[in-house]
XYZ file of C-alpha atoms in Angstrom:
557
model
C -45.792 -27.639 -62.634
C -46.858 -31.053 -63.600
C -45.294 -32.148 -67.147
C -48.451 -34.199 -67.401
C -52.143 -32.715 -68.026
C -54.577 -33.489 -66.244
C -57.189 -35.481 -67.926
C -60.711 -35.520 -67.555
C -62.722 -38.552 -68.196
C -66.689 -39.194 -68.364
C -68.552 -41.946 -68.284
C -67.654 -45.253 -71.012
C -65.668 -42.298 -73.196
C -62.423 -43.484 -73.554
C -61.257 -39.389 -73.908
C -57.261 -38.303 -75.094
C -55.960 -35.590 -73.169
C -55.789 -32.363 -74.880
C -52.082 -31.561 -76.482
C -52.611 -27.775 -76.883
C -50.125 -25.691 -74.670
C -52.844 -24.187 -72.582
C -53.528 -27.730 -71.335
C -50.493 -28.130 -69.373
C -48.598 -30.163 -72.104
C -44.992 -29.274 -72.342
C -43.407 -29.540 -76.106
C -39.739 -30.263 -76.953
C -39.245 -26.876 -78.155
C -40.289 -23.349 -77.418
C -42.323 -22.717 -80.844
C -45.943 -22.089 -80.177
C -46.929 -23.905 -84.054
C -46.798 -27.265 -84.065
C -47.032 -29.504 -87.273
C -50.096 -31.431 -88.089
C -47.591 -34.956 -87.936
C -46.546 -33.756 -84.115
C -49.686 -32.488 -83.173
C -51.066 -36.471 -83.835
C -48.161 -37.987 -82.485
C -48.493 -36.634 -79.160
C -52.277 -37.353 -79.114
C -51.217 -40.983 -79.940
C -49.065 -40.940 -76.955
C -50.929 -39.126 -74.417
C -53.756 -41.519 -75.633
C -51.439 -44.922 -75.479
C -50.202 -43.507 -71.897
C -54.077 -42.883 -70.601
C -55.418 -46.249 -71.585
C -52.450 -48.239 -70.045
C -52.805 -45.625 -66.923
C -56.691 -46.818 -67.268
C -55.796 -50.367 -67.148
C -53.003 -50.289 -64.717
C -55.612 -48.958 -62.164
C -58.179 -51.291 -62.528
C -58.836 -53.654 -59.569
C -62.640 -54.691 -60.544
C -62.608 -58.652 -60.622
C -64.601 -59.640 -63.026
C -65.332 -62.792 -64.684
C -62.854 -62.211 -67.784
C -60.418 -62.006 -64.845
C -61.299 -64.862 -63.161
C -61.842 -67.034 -66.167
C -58.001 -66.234 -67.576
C -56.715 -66.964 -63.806
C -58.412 -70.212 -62.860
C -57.210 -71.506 -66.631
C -53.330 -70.217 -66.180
C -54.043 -71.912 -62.699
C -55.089 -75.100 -64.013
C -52.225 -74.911 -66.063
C -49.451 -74.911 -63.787
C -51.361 -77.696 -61.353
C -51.464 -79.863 -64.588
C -47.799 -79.175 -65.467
C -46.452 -80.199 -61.921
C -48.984 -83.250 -62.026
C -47.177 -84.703 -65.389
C -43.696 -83.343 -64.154
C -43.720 -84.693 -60.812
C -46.087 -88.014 -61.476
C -43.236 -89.908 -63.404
C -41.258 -90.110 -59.839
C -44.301 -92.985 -58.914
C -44.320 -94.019 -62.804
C -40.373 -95.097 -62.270
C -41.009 -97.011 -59.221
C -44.172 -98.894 -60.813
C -42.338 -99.921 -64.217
C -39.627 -101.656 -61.862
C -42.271 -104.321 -60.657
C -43.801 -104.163 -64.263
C -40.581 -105.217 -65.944
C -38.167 -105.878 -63.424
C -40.510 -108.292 -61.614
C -38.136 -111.386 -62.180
C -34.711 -109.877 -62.095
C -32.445 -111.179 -60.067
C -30.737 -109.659 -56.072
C -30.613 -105.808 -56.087
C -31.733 -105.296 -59.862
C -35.367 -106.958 -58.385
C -37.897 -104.566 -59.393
C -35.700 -101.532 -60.198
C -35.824 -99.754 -62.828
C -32.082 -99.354 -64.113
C -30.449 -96.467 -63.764
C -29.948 -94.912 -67.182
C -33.309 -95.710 -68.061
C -34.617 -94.438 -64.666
C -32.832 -90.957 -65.766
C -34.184 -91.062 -69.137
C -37.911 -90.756 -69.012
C -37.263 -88.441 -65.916
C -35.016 -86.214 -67.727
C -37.332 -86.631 -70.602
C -39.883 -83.903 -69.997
C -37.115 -81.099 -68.721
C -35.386 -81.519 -72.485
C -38.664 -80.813 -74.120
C -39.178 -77.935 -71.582
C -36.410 -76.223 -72.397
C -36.991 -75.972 -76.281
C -40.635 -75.171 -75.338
C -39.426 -71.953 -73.405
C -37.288 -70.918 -75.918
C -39.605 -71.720 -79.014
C -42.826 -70.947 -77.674
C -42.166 -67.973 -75.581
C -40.462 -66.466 -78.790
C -43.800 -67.302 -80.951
C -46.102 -65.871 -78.273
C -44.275 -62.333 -78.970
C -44.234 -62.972 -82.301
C -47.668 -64.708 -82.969
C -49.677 -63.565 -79.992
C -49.758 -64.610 -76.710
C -53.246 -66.745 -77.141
C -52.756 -68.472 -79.949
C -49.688 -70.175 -79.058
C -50.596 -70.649 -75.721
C -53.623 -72.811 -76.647
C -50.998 -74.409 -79.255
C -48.986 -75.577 -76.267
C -52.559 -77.265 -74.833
C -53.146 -79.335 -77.672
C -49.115 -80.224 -77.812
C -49.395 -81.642 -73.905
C -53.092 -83.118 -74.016
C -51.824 -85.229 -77.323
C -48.765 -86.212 -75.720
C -49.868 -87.130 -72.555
C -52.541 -89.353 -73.990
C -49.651 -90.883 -76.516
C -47.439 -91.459 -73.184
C -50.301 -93.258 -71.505
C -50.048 -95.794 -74.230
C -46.162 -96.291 -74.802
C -45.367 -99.864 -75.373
C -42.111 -102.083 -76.812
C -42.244 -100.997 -80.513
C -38.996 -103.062 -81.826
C -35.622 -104.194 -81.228
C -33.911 -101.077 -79.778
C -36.800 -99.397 -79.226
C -38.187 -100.573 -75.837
C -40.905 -98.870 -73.743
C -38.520 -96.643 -71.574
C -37.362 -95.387 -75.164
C -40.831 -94.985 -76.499
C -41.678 -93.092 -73.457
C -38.739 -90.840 -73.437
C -39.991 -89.580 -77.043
C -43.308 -88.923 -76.002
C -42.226 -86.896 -73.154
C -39.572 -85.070 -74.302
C -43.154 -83.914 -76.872
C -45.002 -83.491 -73.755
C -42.356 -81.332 -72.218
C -42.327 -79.301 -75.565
C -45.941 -78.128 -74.746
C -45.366 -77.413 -70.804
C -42.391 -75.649 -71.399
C -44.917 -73.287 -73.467
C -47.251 -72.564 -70.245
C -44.079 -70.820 -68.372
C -43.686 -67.917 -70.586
C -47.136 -67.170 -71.920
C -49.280 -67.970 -68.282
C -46.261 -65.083 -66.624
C -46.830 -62.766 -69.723
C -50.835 -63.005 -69.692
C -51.030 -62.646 -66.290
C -48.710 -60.034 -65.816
C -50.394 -58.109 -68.648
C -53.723 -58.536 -67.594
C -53.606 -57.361 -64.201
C -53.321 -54.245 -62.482
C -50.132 -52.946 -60.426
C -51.448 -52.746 -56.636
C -51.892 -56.895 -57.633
C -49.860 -57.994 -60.405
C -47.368 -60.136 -57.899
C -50.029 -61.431 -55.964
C -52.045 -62.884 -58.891
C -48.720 -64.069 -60.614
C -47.589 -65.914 -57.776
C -51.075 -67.508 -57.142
C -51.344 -69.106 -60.468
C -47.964 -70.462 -59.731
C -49.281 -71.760 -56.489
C -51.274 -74.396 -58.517
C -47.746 -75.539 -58.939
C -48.319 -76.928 -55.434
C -51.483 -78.733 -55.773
C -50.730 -80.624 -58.896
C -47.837 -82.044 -56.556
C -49.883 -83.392 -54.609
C -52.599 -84.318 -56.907
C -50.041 -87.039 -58.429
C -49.414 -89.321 -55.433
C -53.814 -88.968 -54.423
C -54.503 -90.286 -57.839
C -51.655 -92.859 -57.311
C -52.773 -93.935 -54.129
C -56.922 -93.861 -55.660
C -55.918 -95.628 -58.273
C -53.668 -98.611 -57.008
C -56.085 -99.184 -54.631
C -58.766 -100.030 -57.152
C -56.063 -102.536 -58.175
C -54.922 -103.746 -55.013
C -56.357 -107.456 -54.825
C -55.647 -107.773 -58.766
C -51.824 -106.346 -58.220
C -51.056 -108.868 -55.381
C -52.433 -111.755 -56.942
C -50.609 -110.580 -60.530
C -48.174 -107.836 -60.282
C -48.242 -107.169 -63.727
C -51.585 -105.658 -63.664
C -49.308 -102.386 -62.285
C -49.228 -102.109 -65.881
C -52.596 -100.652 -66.381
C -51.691 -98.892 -62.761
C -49.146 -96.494 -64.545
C -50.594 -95.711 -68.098
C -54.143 -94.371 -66.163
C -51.444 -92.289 -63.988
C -50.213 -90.681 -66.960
C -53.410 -90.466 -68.953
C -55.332 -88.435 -65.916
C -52.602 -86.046 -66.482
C -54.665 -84.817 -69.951
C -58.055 -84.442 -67.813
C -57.657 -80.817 -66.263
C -55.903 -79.931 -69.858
C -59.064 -80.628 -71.907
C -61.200 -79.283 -68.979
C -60.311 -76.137 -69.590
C -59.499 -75.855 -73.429
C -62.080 -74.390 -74.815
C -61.632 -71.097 -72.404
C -57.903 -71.509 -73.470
C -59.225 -71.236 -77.295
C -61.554 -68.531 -76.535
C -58.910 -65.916 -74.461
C -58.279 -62.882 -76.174
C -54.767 -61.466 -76.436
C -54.646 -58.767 -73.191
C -55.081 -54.654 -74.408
C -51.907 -54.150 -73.350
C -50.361 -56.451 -75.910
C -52.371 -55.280 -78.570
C -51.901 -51.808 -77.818
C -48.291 -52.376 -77.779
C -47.853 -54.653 -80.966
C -50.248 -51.723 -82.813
C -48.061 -49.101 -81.666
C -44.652 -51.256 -82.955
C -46.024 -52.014 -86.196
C -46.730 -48.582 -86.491
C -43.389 -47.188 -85.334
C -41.838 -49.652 -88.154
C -44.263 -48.589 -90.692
C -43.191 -44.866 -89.832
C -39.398 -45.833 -89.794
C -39.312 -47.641 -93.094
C -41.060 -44.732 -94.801
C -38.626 -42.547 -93.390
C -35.537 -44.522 -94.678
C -37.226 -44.949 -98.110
C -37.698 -40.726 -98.237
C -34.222 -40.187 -96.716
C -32.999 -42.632 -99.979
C -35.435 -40.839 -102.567
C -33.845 -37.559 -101.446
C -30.119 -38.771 -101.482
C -30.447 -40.687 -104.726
C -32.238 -37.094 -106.097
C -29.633 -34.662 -105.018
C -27.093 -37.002 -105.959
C -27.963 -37.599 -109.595
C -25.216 -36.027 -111.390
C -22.582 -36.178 -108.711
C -19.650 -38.703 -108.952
C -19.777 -42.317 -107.271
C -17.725 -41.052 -104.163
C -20.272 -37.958 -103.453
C -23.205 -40.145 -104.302
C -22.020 -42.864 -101.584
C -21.193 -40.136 -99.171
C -24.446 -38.429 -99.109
C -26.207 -41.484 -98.744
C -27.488 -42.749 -94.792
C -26.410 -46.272 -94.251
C -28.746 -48.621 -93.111
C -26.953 -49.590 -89.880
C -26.925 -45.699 -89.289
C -30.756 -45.170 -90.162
C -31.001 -48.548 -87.272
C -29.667 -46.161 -84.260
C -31.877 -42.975 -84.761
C -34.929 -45.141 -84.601
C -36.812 -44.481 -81.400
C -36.057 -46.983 -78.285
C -38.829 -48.662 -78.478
C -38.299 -49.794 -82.139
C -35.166 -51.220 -80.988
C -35.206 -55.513 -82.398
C -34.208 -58.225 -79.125
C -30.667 -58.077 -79.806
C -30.171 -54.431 -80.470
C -32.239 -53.893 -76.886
C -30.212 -56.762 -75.249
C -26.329 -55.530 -76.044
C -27.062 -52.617 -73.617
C -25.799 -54.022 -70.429
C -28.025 -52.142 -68.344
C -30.560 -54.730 -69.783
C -28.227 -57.335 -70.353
C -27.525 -57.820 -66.644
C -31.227 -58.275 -65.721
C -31.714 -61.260 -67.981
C -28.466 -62.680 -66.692
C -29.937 -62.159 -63.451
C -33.182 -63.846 -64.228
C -31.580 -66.551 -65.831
C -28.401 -67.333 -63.813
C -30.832 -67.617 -60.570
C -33.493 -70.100 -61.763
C -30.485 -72.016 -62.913
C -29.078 -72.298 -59.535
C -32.472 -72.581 -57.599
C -33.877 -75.962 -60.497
C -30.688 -77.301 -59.561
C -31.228 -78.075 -56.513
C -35.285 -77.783 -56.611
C -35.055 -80.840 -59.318
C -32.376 -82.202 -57.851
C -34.715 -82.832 -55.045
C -37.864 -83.534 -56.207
C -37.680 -85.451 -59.183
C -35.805 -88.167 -56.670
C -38.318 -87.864 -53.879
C -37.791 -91.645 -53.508
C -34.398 -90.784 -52.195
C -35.914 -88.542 -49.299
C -38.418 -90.675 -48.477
C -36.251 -93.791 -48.005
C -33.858 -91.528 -45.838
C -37.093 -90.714 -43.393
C -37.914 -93.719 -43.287
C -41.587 -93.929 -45.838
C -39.971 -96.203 -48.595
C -40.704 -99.292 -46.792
C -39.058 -102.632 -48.311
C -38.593 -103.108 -52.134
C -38.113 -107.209 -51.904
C -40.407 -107.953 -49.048
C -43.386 -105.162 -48.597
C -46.643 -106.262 -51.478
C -46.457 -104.065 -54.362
C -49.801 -102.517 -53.602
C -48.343 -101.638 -49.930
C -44.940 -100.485 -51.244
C -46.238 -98.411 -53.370
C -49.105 -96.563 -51.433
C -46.501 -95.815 -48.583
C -44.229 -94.293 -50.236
C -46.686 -91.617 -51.915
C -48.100 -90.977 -49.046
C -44.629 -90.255 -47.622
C -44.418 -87.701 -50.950
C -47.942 -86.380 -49.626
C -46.082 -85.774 -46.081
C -43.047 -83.749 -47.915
C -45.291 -81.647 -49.377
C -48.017 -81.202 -47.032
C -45.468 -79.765 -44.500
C -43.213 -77.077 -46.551
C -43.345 -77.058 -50.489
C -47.752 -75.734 -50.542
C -47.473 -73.605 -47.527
C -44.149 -72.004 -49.061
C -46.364 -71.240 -52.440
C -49.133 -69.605 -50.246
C -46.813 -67.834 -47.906
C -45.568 -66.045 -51.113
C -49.155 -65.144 -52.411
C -49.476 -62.990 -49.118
C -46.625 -61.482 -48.488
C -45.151 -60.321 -52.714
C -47.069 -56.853 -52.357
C -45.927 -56.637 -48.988
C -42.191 -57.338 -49.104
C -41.306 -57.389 -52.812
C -40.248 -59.429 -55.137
C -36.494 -59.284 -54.870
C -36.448 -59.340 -50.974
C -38.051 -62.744 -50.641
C -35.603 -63.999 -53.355
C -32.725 -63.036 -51.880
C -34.156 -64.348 -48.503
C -34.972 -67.501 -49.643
C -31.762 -68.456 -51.368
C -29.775 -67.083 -47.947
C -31.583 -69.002 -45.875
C -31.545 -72.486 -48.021
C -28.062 -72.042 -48.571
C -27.667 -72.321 -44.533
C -30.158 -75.375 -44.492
C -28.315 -77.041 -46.934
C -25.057 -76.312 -45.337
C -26.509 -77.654 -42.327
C -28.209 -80.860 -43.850
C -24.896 -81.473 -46.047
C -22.183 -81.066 -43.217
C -24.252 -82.955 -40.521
C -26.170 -85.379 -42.560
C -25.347 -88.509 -41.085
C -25.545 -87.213 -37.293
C -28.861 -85.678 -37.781
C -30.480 -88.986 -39.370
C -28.906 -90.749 -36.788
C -29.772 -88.656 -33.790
C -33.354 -87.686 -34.581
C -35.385 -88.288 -38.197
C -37.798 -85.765 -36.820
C -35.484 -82.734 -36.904
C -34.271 -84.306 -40.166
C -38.108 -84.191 -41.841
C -38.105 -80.593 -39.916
C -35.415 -79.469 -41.618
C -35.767 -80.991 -44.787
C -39.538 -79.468 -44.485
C -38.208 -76.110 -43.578
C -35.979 -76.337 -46.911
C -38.888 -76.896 -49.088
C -40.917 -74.270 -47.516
C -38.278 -71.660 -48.245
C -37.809 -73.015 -52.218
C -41.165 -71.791 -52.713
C -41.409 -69.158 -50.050
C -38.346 -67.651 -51.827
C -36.710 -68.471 -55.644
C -39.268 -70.922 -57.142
C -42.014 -68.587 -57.152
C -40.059 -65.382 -57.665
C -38.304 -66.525 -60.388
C -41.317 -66.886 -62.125
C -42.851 -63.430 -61.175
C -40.013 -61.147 -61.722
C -39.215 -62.156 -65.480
C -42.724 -61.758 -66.407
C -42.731 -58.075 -65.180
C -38.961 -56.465 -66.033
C -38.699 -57.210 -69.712
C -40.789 -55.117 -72.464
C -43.936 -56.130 -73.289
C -42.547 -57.268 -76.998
C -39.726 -59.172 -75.680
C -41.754 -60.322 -72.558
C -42.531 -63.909 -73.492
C -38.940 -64.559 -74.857
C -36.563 -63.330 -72.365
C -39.130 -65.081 -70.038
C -38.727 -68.575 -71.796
C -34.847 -67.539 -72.002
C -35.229 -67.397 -68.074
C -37.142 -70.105 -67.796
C -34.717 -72.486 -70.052
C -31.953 -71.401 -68.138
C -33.953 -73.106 -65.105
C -34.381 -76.363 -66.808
C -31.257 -76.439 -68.154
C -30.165 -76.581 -63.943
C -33.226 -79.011 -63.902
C -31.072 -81.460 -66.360
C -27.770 -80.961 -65.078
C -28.949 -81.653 -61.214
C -30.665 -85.320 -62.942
C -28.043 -86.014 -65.357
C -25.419 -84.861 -63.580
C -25.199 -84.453 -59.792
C -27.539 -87.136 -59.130
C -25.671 -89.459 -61.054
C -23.341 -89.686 -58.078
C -25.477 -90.683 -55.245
C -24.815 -94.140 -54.598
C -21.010 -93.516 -54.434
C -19.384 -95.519 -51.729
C -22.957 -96.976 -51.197
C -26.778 -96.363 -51.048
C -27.356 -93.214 -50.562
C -24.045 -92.464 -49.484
C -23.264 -89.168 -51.465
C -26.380 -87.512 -50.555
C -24.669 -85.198 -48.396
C -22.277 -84.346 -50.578
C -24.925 -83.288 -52.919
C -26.570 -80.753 -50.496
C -23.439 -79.199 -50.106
C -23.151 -78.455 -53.752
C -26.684 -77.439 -53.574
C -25.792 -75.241 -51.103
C -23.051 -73.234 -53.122
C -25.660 -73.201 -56.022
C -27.918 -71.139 -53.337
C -25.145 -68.628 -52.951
C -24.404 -67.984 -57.033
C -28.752 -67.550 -57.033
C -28.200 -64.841 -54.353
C -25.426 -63.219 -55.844
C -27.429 -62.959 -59.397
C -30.264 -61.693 -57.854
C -28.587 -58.557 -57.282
C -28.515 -57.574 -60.667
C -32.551 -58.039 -60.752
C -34.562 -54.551 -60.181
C -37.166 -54.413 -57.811
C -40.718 -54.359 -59.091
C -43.031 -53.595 -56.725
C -45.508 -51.163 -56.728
C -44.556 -50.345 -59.902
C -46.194 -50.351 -63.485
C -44.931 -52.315 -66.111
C -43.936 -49.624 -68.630
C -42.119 -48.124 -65.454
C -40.226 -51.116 -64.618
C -39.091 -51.457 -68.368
C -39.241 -48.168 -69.525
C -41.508 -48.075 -72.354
């Protein structure tokens, strides 16, 4: 016999299933009279478990839908666009203030300053995750997540303008601050876009949808060399008679990065918090409304009965609050009280250990394009190529990388999650890059020298399987494991974890490239990459799978 009634619904009438014994219903005990307090509670249940049934099973798109998807879309492709646009920012401000150096330092921007504004924006990430995503549990998810808007679009237009303010305080410093601000707000859109979306949609698609708002990742990647390429060719007679007017070249790169942010926020001020949510944060103020009333009547009763008894009896018949903490119900339980259960404990390691491995080497990567794109040959020459010519090559080489693995690999994902699960494709996709980069590290030198084709294939196939693999489903799966109250923070905790690889692959690893020469440690590097790829696939095992499933299931709510 079912343990669950079945439950009739009409027409636009949200209806509770009946709670009687004759309905199917099976109570906790065998006693036929139930108390006027039980008899609501289970109607509360049975009518908190039929409205998230209702909205787990809903596939209509509608407009609401497509309205909160093409906005967390947007999103994303604006986050990778100011992320990813500083790599062609760098290389401008060497012929902006570089111009006149002297041999090798000839319109380079120096190395610790080069690090700085890139490493900039991964910093403010990281506090973003953990401060934001911890708000949008706390505050809504909304509220803060149209916060986060008005934190990048300010920021980004503050970049655009960054100048020499005084002595110490020089425009690579100036920009650092701004961006490490900008950061703040992106690293706001990882926790509340995976939380909204996740909430929002319904099981048979949940993966899908989360995956393809990710996807945007992809086209704000390439979005920042076309506007590069658009924009220093309005400039291009100007730049090689002057090279310093590169200088308005790089502050309209930057300050396009606001446009698709103030495009869309007024929808981001007008999104309402998902039912889900609000069902759930109802129900949890409730349940600690309930439990504090219960610990104030267990206290009236104990301080009653012990009136006239001596200080030892009074203390012994009196619950202690710690006590009165563990008989609350589960799902009263606070973050850290949920978290010291390693059962749940070892999925947020899992989350966070393998998008710490994976940004290691995805940043690593990507945030030094230039590197790549010298090795295949797209750099061109720094001392004897025009500006306007040096420039445009080498983001069209960054058009190439992408073009050929990193947006397929997002799209592949989109079509395949509901299909072959979250977990499988992660665990796939760090296997297989940790063989490509074993293969790229060990024989680095012999490919290159061989054939640059197979070295763009394989490079190619390497991005492909970042994003047809860990970049995307690190995303998903800690936006669908974790309970919907602790959703948004153990995602940013995730998520920090990621950029926290981000800063140690820039500040770090990549510090050690040029050893022994130009480029000469690169292959060392992939082989540490490689090893990261193996501790990613080894986390991943602690990580549940989550298809097909609903998200009380998956977190047992």
């Amino acid at each position: 016999m079912s343990l669950v009634p079945e439950i009739e619904t009409r027409p636009c009438v949200l209806q509770a299933p009946s709670t009687t014994p004759e309905s199917g219903f099976i109570f906790k005990d065998d006693e036929s009279v139930k108390t006027t307090d039980s008899m609501d509670g289970d109607e509360s249940f049975l009518q908190r478990q039929y409205e998230l049934a209702q909205l787990d099973q809903s596939q209509r798109v509608n407009w609401e839908m497509i309205k909160k998807l093409t906005v967390c879309g947007v999103a994303f492709l604006n986050d990778a666009y100011d992320m990813f646009a500083i790599n062609i920012v760098a290389m401008i401000l060497g012929f902006v203030y570089y111009n006149d150096a002297e041999g090798a330092e000839q319109n380079t921007v120096p190395k610790k300053w080069d690090t700085l504004i890139k490493i900039a924006v991964q910093i403010g990430c990281l506090l973003g995750q953990l401060v934001l995503g911890r708000l949008g549990d706390k505050v809504g998810r909304t509220t803060v997540y149209s916060a986060s808007l008005m934190i990048a679009i300010i920021t980004t237009i503050a970049s655009a303008f960054s100048n020499s303010m005084v002595k110490g305080f020089n425009v690579f410093v100036v920009l650092f601050i701004w961006r490490v601000l900008l950061g703040f707000g992106i690293g706001g859109d990882y926790p509340l876009t995976a939380t909204i979306v996740s909430e929002y949609c319904s099981t048979a698609n949940r993966g899908k949808l989360m995956a393809g708002v990710f996807a945007w990742q992809g086209f704000g990647n390439v979005l920042a060399p076309i506007v590069s390429i658009i924009v220093t060719a309005c400039f291009m007679s100007k730049i090689d008679a002057d090279v310093l007017y590169l200088d308005y070249v790089w502050r309209i790169i930057i300050g396009v990065g606001c446009i698709p942010g103030v495009a869309t926020l007024y929808w981001r001020l007008t999104m309402a918090d998902s039912a889900r949510f609000q069902n759930i944060s109802a129900n949890t103020r409730a349940s600690s409304m309930e439990s504090i009333r219960a610990d104030e009547e267990k206290l009236l009763a104990a301080e009653t009965r012990n009136t006239n008894s001596t200080t030892e009896s009074n203390n012994a018949g009196v619950q202690s609050p710690q006590s009165m903490e563990n008989n609350r119900l589960d799902h009263t339980k606070t973050f850290g009280q949920y978290f010291r259960e390693w059962r749940h404990l070892k999925v947020l390691l899992g989350t966070s250990i393998a998008w710490f491995a994976l940004d290691v080497a995805f940043y690593g990567i990507n945030l030094n394009s230039a590197v790549v794109i010298d090795a295949i040959g797209f750099a061109g020459d720094l001392y004897k190529d025009k500006p306007s010519h040096f420039i445009i090559r080498n983001c069209v080489g960054n058009i190439i990388i992408n073009i050929l693995g990193s947006v397929p690999g997002y799209w592949i994902t989109v079509f395949t999650i509901e299909r072959l699960g979250r977990k499988t494709i992660q665990l796939m996709g760090f296997g297989v890059l940790a063989v490509l980069y074993v293969i790229l590290g060990f024989a680095y030198n012999q490919i290159l020298a061989k054939s640059t084709g197979a070295f763009i294939f394989l490079f190619s196939l390497a991005q492909l399987f970042q994003n047809f693999g860990p970049n995307v489903t690190t995303f998903v799966i800690p936006g669908e494991v974790f309970p919907t109250r602790f959703r948004s923070t153990a995602h940013g905790i995730s998520a920090a974890s990621g950029k926290l690889g981000a800063i140690v692959a820039q500040g770090g690893f990549l510090q050690l490239t040029n050893i022994g020469g130009h480029n000469a440690w690169i292959d060392h590097l992939l082989q540490i990459f490689a090893l990261f790829m193996c501790i990613g696939f080894l986390a991943t095992l602690w990580i549940p799978e989550t298809k097909g499933k609903s998200l009380e299931e998956i977190s047992e709510e």
